[in-house]
Amino acid sequence: MVMPFTPPALVSPLSNTFWVSHCKHTTNAASTALQLRRAPFETESVSPDRVDLAAAYRLCHSFGFAEGVCNHLTMEVAPDRYLLVPHGLLWSEVGADDLLLLDADGNILEGRGEAEISAFYIHRAVHQAQGEAARCVFHTHMPHATALTVLTDNQLPMVHQNCLKFFGEVASYDRYHGLVHDGDEASRIVDAFGSARCLMMANHGVIVTGETAAEAFDSLYYLEQAAKLVTIAMSTGRPLRPIDPAVCAATAVAMRDERPLYARRHFDALRRTMLRGQDYGQCEGEDLDASRHAPSPYS
């Protein structure tokens, strides 16, 4: 279900904002060329928050965390003001200028397109419940982590160093109630989440939170890495080797202290690969300020 929206006159044209690149296909007898029109890498009209969230969307696509035009990554940029992707964009298309700005009632204050209602209900509730710790709320159906949610024991077992990044910070929502189209289900999700950093949602997917887009993305990345190792190990049919809880606790504390710095460095390194056009399926030489391979449907 989507919320209809009529664009306000105050919205600037996409061509004047950051990460705008309309790739135009032209054909001739010899080849098909992809021509780029680039905007500056930085402009005053787009905030660093928008840039980081757009980068997170595109990185999630690159690593296979996306699913169709579903799932959502949001950021609270001011009290009760949230950035969200317009419904209908692939995550590989998202530019900083595409992101919608919503208020606490789901009204679209800036941007063109439609807001997907289940995203708003889930994300608003988590943002409001966890405060600054959940300035970013990322929800995906990434395959290996989601595979664990369809098991009777809807947990991430502590059997590898990557798992320990989440020791004591993973909650479980053990019942699937269908699509989230009302505040009641959002409230149940928040109750199950508590103050955890990661929620395993039975028969559904995962949610992670973070103070920054870098931290939330880093959590998604390592959660999927940990889940991948667990599912591969489980596929052997042999018993898992759990790590001693005391070792888990001590290691988790050390990792927690380093998390903001390591997450930022990881995120920035991945953004540099986008600048170089590596491992991203981009046009040759396309910079980080290039937002998509076709014009936005909202242009």
mmCIF file of C-alpha atoms in Angstrom:
data_model
loop_
_atom_site.group_PDB
_atom_site.id
_atom_site.type_symbol
_atom_site.label_atom_id
_atom_site.label_comp_id
_atom_site.label_asym_id
_atom_site.label_seq_id
_atom_site.Cartn_x
_atom_site.Cartn_y
_atom_site.Cartn_z
ATOM 1 C CA MET A 1 0.000 0.000 0.000
ATOM 2 C CA VAL A 2 1.355 3.437 -0.899
ATOM 3 C CA MET A 3 0.540 6.955 0.213
ATOM 4 C CA PRO A 4 -0.316 9.230 -2.749
ATOM 5 C CA PHE A 5 1.536 12.496 -3.006
ATOM 6 C CA THR A 6 1.358 15.666 -5.091
ATOM 7 C CA PRO A 7 4.805 17.263 -5.351
ATOM 8 C CA PRO A 8 5.018 20.686 -3.666
ATOM 9 C CA ALA A 9 6.296 23.626 -5.686
ATOM 10 C CA LEU A 10 9.225 24.158 -3.313
ATOM 11 C CA VAL A 11 11.084 21.040 -4.503
ATOM 12 C CA SER A 12 14.162 21.876 -6.566
ATOM 13 C CA PRO A 13 14.621 20.127 -9.923
ATOM 14 C CA LEU A 14 16.633 16.932 -9.656
ATOM 15 C CA SER A 15 19.161 18.313 -12.117
ATOM 16 C CA ASN A 16 20.260 20.896 -9.530
ATOM 17 C CA THR A 17 21.087 18.433 -6.791
ATOM 18 C CA PHE A 18 23.758 15.925 -5.842
ATOM 19 C CA TRP A 19 24.291 12.490 -7.416
ATOM 20 C CA VAL A 20 22.359 13.288 -10.568
ATOM 21 C CA SER A 21 23.461 11.400 -13.649
ATOM 22 C CA HIS A 22 21.017 10.520 -16.367
ATOM 23 C CA CYS A 23 22.604 7.833 -18.526
ATOM 24 C CA LYS A 24 21.162 8.054 -22.008
ATOM 25 C CA HIS A 25 21.304 5.148 -24.449
ATOM 26 C CA THR A 26 22.143 6.073 -28.041
ATOM 27 C CA THR A 27 22.392 3.601 -30.871
ATOM 28 C CA ASN A 28 24.162 3.492 -34.192
ATOM 29 C CA ALA A 29 25.242 0.775 -36.601
ATOM 30 C CA ALA A 30 28.362 -0.017 -34.586
ATOM 31 C CA SER A 31 27.443 0.082 -30.922
ATOM 32 C CA THR A 32 25.303 1.326 -28.091
ATOM 33 C CA ALA A 33 26.922 4.142 -26.142
ATOM 34 C CA LEU A 34 26.101 5.166 -22.603
ATOM 35 C CA GLN A 35 26.444 8.911 -22.201
ATOM 36 C CA LEU A 36 26.667 10.501 -18.776
ATOM 37 C CA ARG A 37 25.719 13.925 -17.553
ATOM 38 C CA ARG A 38 27.263 14.491 -14.121
ATOM 39 C CA ALA A 39 26.491 16.904 -11.323
ATOM 40 C CA PRO A 40 29.214 18.138 -8.974
ATOM 41 C CA PHE A 41 30.355 15.703 -6.309
ATOM 42 C CA GLU A 42 29.185 18.088 -3.554
ATOM 43 C CA THR A 43 26.558 20.819 -3.695
ATOM 44 C CA GLU A 44 25.055 23.031 -1.035
ATOM 45 C CA SER A 45 21.548 21.797 -1.836
ATOM 46 C CA VAL A 46 22.021 18.227 -0.548
ATOM 47 C CA SER A 47 22.999 17.305 2.998
ATOM 48 C CA PRO A 48 25.671 14.756 3.968
ATOM 49 C CA ASP A 49 22.891 12.715 5.592
ATOM 50 C CA ARG A 50 21.174 12.310 2.227
ATOM 51 C CA VAL A 51 24.452 11.370 0.600
ATOM 52 C CA ASP A 52 25.208 8.715 3.239
ATOM 53 C CA LEU A 53 21.732 7.192 3.089
ATOM 54 C CA ALA A 54 21.762 7.074 -0.713
ATOM 55 C CA ALA A 55 25.200 5.434 -0.571
ATOM 56 C CA ALA A 56 23.825 2.860 1.878
ATOM 57 C CA TYR A 57 20.976 2.010 -0.488
ATOM 58 C CA ARG A 58 23.328 1.521 -3.394
ATOM 59 C CA LEU A 59 25.835 -0.503 -1.375
ATOM 60 C CA CYS A 60 23.047 -2.757 -0.112
ATOM 61 C CA HIS A 61 22.093 -3.393 -3.727
ATOM 62 C CA SER A 62 25.707 -4.161 -4.590
ATOM 63 C CA PHE A 63 25.993 -6.758 -1.811
ATOM 64 C CA GLY A 64 22.672 -8.454 -2.597
ATOM 65 C CA PHE A 65 20.762 -7.176 0.435
ATOM 66 C CA ALA A 66 17.947 -5.672 -1.665
ATOM 67 C CA GLU A 67 14.789 -7.428 -2.838
ATOM 68 C CA GLY A 68 12.829 -5.955 -5.718
ATOM 69 C CA VAL A 69 11.597 -2.484 -4.806
ATOM 70 C CA CYS A 70 10.753 -3.647 -1.296
ATOM 71 C CA ASN A 71 12.440 -3.147 2.093
ATOM 72 C CA HIS A 72 13.559 0.180 3.438
ATOM 73 C CA LEU A 73 16.422 2.134 4.946
ATOM 74 C CA THR A 74 15.461 5.285 6.842
ATOM 75 C CA MET A 75 17.268 8.057 8.681
ATOM 76 C CA GLU A 76 15.906 10.555 11.198
ATOM 77 C CA VAL A 77 17.502 13.872 10.234
ATOM 78 C CA ALA A 78 15.654 16.046 12.769
ATOM 79 C CA PRO A 79 13.016 15.325 15.430
ATOM 80 C CA ASP A 80 10.176 13.498 13.649
ATOM 81 C CA ARG A 81 11.694 14.093 10.219
ATOM 82 C CA TYR A 82 12.640 10.977 8.244
ATOM 83 C CA LEU A 83 14.339 10.227 4.935
ATOM 84 C CA LEU A 84 12.899 7.306 2.943
ATOM 85 C CA VAL A 85 13.258 6.017 -0.622
ATOM 86 C CA PRO A 86 10.263 6.617 -2.915
ATOM 87 C CA HIS A 87 8.364 3.428 -3.588
ATOM 88 C CA GLY A 88 9.227 1.979 -6.971
ATOM 89 C CA LEU A 89 12.933 2.757 -7.190
ATOM 90 C CA LEU A 90 15.460 -0.050 -7.273
ATOM 91 C CA TRP A 91 18.132 0.523 -4.648
ATOM 92 C CA SER A 92 20.725 0.698 -7.412
ATOM 93 C CA GLU A 93 18.914 3.793 -8.758
ATOM 94 C CA VAL A 94 18.724 5.795 -5.553
ATOM 95 C CA GLY A 95 20.360 9.210 -5.532
ATOM 96 C CA ALA A 96 20.536 11.608 -2.613
ATOM 97 C CA ASP A 97 18.070 13.924 -4.312
ATOM 98 C CA ASP A 98 15.507 11.100 -4.713
ATOM 99 C CA LEU A 99 14.948 10.565 -0.988
ATOM 100 C CA LEU A 100 11.628 11.685 0.456
ATOM 101 C CA LEU A 101 11.415 13.716 3.666
ATOM 102 C CA LEU A 102 8.457 12.645 5.838
ATOM 103 C CA ASP A 103 7.018 14.000 9.066
ATOM 104 C CA ALA A 104 5.770 11.884 11.982
ATOM 105 C CA ASP A 105 2.313 11.582 10.414
ATOM 106 C CA GLY A 106 3.631 10.242 7.123
ATOM 107 C CA ASN A 107 3.152 13.483 5.205
ATOM 108 C CA ILE A 108 5.754 14.031 2.499
ATOM 109 C CA LEU A 109 7.431 17.373 3.029
ATOM 110 C CA GLU A 110 10.053 17.154 0.304
ATOM 111 C CA GLY A 111 10.559 14.953 -2.724
ATOM 112 C CA ARG A 112 8.590 13.344 -5.501
ATOM 113 C CA GLY A 113 6.989 9.930 -5.481
ATOM 114 C CA GLU A 114 5.111 7.815 -2.964
ATOM 115 C CA ALA A 115 5.901 6.486 0.502
ATOM 116 C CA GLU A 116 5.276 2.807 1.200
ATOM 117 C CA ILE A 117 3.023 2.675 4.254
ATOM 118 C CA SER A 118 4.402 -0.448 5.981
ATOM 119 C CA ALA A 119 7.864 1.120 5.886
ATOM 120 C CA PHE A 120 6.564 4.204 7.629
ATOM 121 C CA TYR A 121 4.762 2.311 10.402
ATOM 122 C CA ILE A 122 7.728 0.072 11.248
ATOM 123 C CA HIS A 123 10.469 2.637 10.957
ATOM 124 C CA ARG A 124 8.716 5.519 12.712
ATOM 125 C CA ALA A 125 7.980 3.291 15.698
ATOM 126 C CA VAL A 126 11.586 2.063 16.002
ATOM 127 C CA HIS A 127 13.039 5.551 15.559
ATOM 128 C CA GLN A 128 10.768 6.932 18.267
ATOM 129 C CA ALA A 129 11.312 4.052 20.690
ATOM 130 C CA GLN A 130 15.119 3.865 20.532
ATOM 131 C CA GLY A 131 15.924 7.534 20.020
ATOM 132 C CA GLU A 132 19.451 8.560 19.021
ATOM 133 C CA ALA A 133 20.672 4.950 19.003
ATOM 134 C CA ALA A 134 18.237 4.313 16.142
ATOM 135 C CA ARG A 135 18.818 7.420 14.101
ATOM 136 C CA CYS A 136 19.128 4.960 11.208
ATOM 137 C CA VAL A 137 16.771 1.983 10.846
ATOM 138 C CA PHE A 138 17.576 -0.514 8.093
ATOM 139 C CA HIS A 139 15.174 -3.344 7.202
ATOM 140 C CA THR A 140 16.035 -6.008 4.631
ATOM 141 C CA HIS A 141 15.257 -9.569 3.578
ATOM 142 C CA MET A 142 18.917 -10.361 2.853
ATOM 143 C CA PRO A 143 19.063 -14.089 2.187
ATOM 144 C CA HIS A 144 21.273 -15.723 4.807
ATOM 145 C CA ALA A 145 20.086 -13.702 7.795
ATOM 146 C CA THR A 146 16.487 -14.118 6.649
ATOM 147 C CA ALA A 147 17.048 -17.870 6.286
ATOM 148 C CA LEU A 148 17.679 -18.021 10.036
ATOM 149 C CA THR A 149 14.310 -16.317 10.684
ATOM 150 C CA VAL A 150 12.402 -19.218 9.111
ATOM 151 C CA LEU A 151 13.866 -21.716 11.580
ATOM 152 C CA THR A 152 12.008 -22.687 14.740
ATOM 153 C CA ASP A 153 14.917 -21.285 16.741
ATOM 154 C CA ASN A 154 14.858 -17.760 15.348
ATOM 155 C CA GLN A 155 18.340 -16.843 16.600
ATOM 156 C CA LEU A 156 21.898 -16.111 15.527
ATOM 157 C CA PRO A 157 24.060 -18.749 17.283
ATOM 158 C CA MET A 158 27.345 -17.504 18.738
ATOM 159 C CA VAL A 159 29.650 -19.794 16.789
ATOM 160 C CA HIS A 160 31.982 -17.428 14.938
ATOM 161 C CA GLN A 161 33.826 -14.185 15.584
ATOM 162 C CA ASN A 162 31.474 -12.240 13.300
ATOM 163 C CA CYS A 163 28.530 -13.463 15.372
ATOM 164 C CA LEU A 164 30.099 -11.938 18.466
ATOM 165 C CA LYS A 165 29.594 -8.456 17.050
ATOM 166 C CA PHE A 166 25.941 -9.020 17.962
ATOM 167 C CA PHE A 167 26.353 -10.811 21.304
ATOM 168 C CA GLY A 168 23.699 -9.522 23.703
ATOM 169 C CA GLU A 169 22.300 -7.180 21.047
ATOM 170 C CA VAL A 170 20.030 -9.472 19.031
ATOM 171 C CA ALA A 171 16.320 -9.665 19.793
ATOM 172 C CA SER A 172 13.782 -12.034 18.282
ATOM 173 C CA TYR A 173 10.209 -11.413 17.153
ATOM 174 C CA ASP A 174 8.814 -14.931 17.137
ATOM 175 C CA ARG A 175 5.472 -14.524 15.388
ATOM 176 C CA TYR A 176 4.588 -13.448 11.881
ATOM 177 C CA HIS A 177 1.350 -11.464 11.694
ATOM 178 C CA GLY A 178 1.347 -10.478 8.024
ATOM 179 C CA LEU A 179 1.992 -7.104 6.418
ATOM 180 C CA VAL A 180 2.467 -4.134 8.716
ATOM 181 C CA HIS A 181 -0.327 -1.718 7.861
ATOM 182 C CA ASP A 182 -1.189 -0.433 11.316
ATOM 183 C CA GLY A 183 0.329 0.860 14.508
ATOM 184 C CA ASP A 184 -0.582 -2.250 16.538
ATOM 185 C CA GLU A 185 1.846 -4.504 14.691
ATOM 186 C CA ALA A 186 4.510 -1.794 14.781
ATOM 187 C CA SER A 187 4.067 -1.630 18.563
ATOM 188 C CA ARG A 188 4.543 -5.383 18.870
ATOM 189 C CA ILE A 189 7.735 -5.139 16.818
ATOM 190 C CA VAL A 190 9.048 -2.354 19.049
ATOM 191 C CA ASP A 191 8.227 -4.343 22.192
ATOM 192 C CA ALA A 192 10.134 -7.346 20.860
ATOM 193 C CA PHE A 193 13.044 -5.140 19.762
ATOM 194 C CA GLY A 194 13.567 -3.465 23.134
ATOM 195 C CA SER A 195 16.975 -1.783 23.196
ATOM 196 C CA ALA A 196 18.658 -4.387 20.965
ATOM 197 C CA ARG A 197 20.597 -3.389 17.860
ATOM 198 C CA CYS A 198 19.271 -6.206 15.669
ATOM 199 C CA LEU A 199 15.836 -7.803 15.410
ATOM 200 C CA MET A 200 15.304 -11.209 13.798
ATOM 201 C CA MET A 201 11.698 -11.155 12.563
ATOM 202 C CA ALA A 202 10.232 -14.646 12.243
ATOM 203 C CA ASN A 203 9.337 -15.656 8.666
ATOM 204 C CA HIS A 204 10.124 -12.150 7.494
ATOM 205 C CA GLY A 205 13.581 -10.526 7.668
ATOM 206 C CA VAL A 206 15.813 -8.406 9.875
ATOM 207 C CA ILE A 207 16.041 -4.869 11.201
ATOM 208 C CA VAL A 208 19.230 -3.224 12.394
ATOM 209 C CA THR A 209 19.680 0.200 13.956
ATOM 210 C CA GLY A 210 22.593 2.583 14.225
ATOM 211 C CA GLU A 211 23.463 6.159 15.076
ATOM 212 C CA THR A 212 24.856 6.666 11.566
ATOM 213 C CA ALA A 213 24.312 5.183 8.132
ATOM 214 C CA ALA A 214 27.854 3.806 8.345
ATOM 215 C CA GLU A 215 27.117 1.917 11.578
ATOM 216 C CA ALA A 216 23.761 0.583 10.377
ATOM 217 C CA PHE A 217 25.253 -0.593 7.080
ATOM 218 C CA ASP A 218 28.208 -2.179 8.866
ATOM 219 C CA SER A 219 25.774 -4.093 11.073
ATOM 220 C CA LEU A 220 23.831 -5.342 8.047
ATOM 221 C CA TYR A 221 27.041 -6.397 6.346
ATOM 222 C CA TYR A 222 28.447 -8.369 9.276
ATOM 223 C CA LEU A 223 25.071 -9.832 10.223
ATOM 224 C CA GLU A 224 24.773 -11.276 6.737
ATOM 225 C CA GLN A 225 28.389 -12.486 6.827
ATOM 226 C CA ALA A 226 27.774 -14.215 10.165
ATOM 227 C CA ALA A 227 24.489 -15.741 9.001
ATOM 228 C CA LYS A 228 26.121 -16.986 5.819
ATOM 229 C CA LEU A 229 28.778 -18.855 7.803
ATOM 230 C CA VAL A 230 26.134 -20.311 10.124
ATOM 231 C CA THR A 231 23.902 -21.517 7.283
ATOM 232 C CA ILE A 232 26.865 -23.078 5.470
ATOM 233 C CA ALA A 233 27.935 -24.848 8.660
ATOM 234 C CA MET A 234 24.376 -26.055 9.307
ATOM 235 C CA SER A 235 24.182 -27.457 5.788
ATOM 236 C CA THR A 236 26.868 -30.023 6.698
ATOM 237 C CA GLY A 237 24.485 -31.640 9.182
ATOM 238 C CA ARG A 238 27.220 -31.654 11.805
ATOM 239 C CA PRO A 239 26.791 -29.982 15.229
ATOM 240 C CA LEU A 240 27.804 -26.345 15.657
ATOM 241 C CA ARG A 241 30.631 -25.460 18.049
ATOM 242 C CA PRO A 242 29.405 -22.659 20.354
ATOM 243 C CA ILE A 243 31.879 -20.142 21.799
ATOM 244 C CA ASP A 244 32.162 -19.890 25.569
ATOM 245 C CA PRO A 245 29.759 -17.149 26.813
ATOM 246 C CA ALA A 246 32.510 -15.422 28.831
ATOM 247 C CA VAL A 247 34.657 -15.167 25.711
ATOM 248 C CA CYS A 248 31.634 -13.932 23.753
ATOM 249 C CA ALA A 249 30.996 -11.176 26.298
ATOM 250 C CA ALA A 250 34.610 -9.980 26.477
ATOM 251 C CA THR A 251 35.024 -9.990 22.702
ATOM 252 C CA ALA A 252 31.732 -8.176 22.188
ATOM 253 C CA VAL A 253 32.786 -5.377 24.546
ATOM 254 C CA ALA A 254 36.044 -4.869 22.654
ATOM 255 C CA MET A 255 34.219 -4.810 19.320
ATOM 256 C CA ARG A 256 31.576 -2.401 20.642
ATOM 257 C CA ASP A 257 34.200 0.146 21.667
ATOM 258 C CA GLU A 258 35.695 0.107 18.175
ATOM 259 C CA ARG A 259 32.412 -0.029 16.254
ATOM 260 C CA PRO A 260 31.949 3.638 15.236
ATOM 261 C CA LEU A 261 35.498 4.036 13.908
ATOM 262 C CA TYR A 262 35.624 0.679 12.131
ATOM 263 C CA ALA A 263 32.150 1.175 10.645
ATOM 264 C CA ARG A 264 33.019 4.614 9.304
ATOM 265 C CA ARG A 265 36.258 3.386 7.753
ATOM 266 C CA HIS A 266 34.488 0.397 6.191
ATOM 267 C CA PHE A 267 31.717 2.594 4.784
ATOM 268 C CA ASP A 268 34.146 5.179 3.421
ATOM 269 C CA ALA A 269 36.275 2.480 1.798
ATOM 270 C CA LEU A 270 33.224 1.076 0.028
ATOM 271 C CA ARG A 271 32.245 4.549 -1.125
ATOM 272 C CA ARG A 272 35.712 4.897 -2.623
ATOM 273 C CA THR A 273 35.094 1.750 -4.650
ATOM 274 C CA MET A 274 31.970 3.431 -6.011
ATOM 275 C CA LEU A 275 34.070 6.450 -6.934
ATOM 276 C CA ARG A 276 36.291 4.134 -8.949
ATOM 277 C CA GLY A 277 33.293 2.319 -10.434
ATOM 278 C CA GLN A 278 34.509 -1.013 -9.090
ATOM 279 C CA ASP A 279 32.254 -3.983 -8.322
ATOM 280 C CA TYR A 280 29.186 -1.887 -8.839
ATOM 281 C CA GLY A 281 27.997 -2.535 -12.365
ATOM 282 C CA GLN A 282 28.477 1.134 -13.197
ATOM 283 C CA CYS A 283 29.259 2.885 -16.434
ATOM 284 C CA GLU A 284 32.992 2.986 -17.013
ATOM 285 C CA GLY A 285 34.469 5.893 -15.073
ATOM 286 C CA GLU A 286 31.167 6.768 -13.404
ATOM 287 C CA ASP A 287 31.711 8.682 -10.188
ATOM 288 C CA LEU A 288 29.963 8.482 -6.836
ATOM 289 C CA ASP A 289 27.915 11.488 -7.889
ATOM 290 C CA ALA A 290 26.285 9.365 -10.615
ATOM 291 C CA SER A 291 22.956 8.220 -9.297
ATOM 292 C CA ARG A 292 21.444 5.831 -11.840
ATOM 293 C CA HIS A 293 21.525 4.294 -15.284
ATOM 294 C CA ALA A 294 18.193 5.735 -16.374
ATOM 295 C CA PRO A 295 16.207 8.873 -15.591
ATOM 296 C CA SER A 296 14.193 8.775 -12.374
ATOM 297 C CA PRO A 297 10.514 8.037 -12.926
ATOM 298 C CA TYR A 298 9.908 11.147 -10.781
ATOM 299 C CA SER A 299 11.983 13.468 -13.009
#
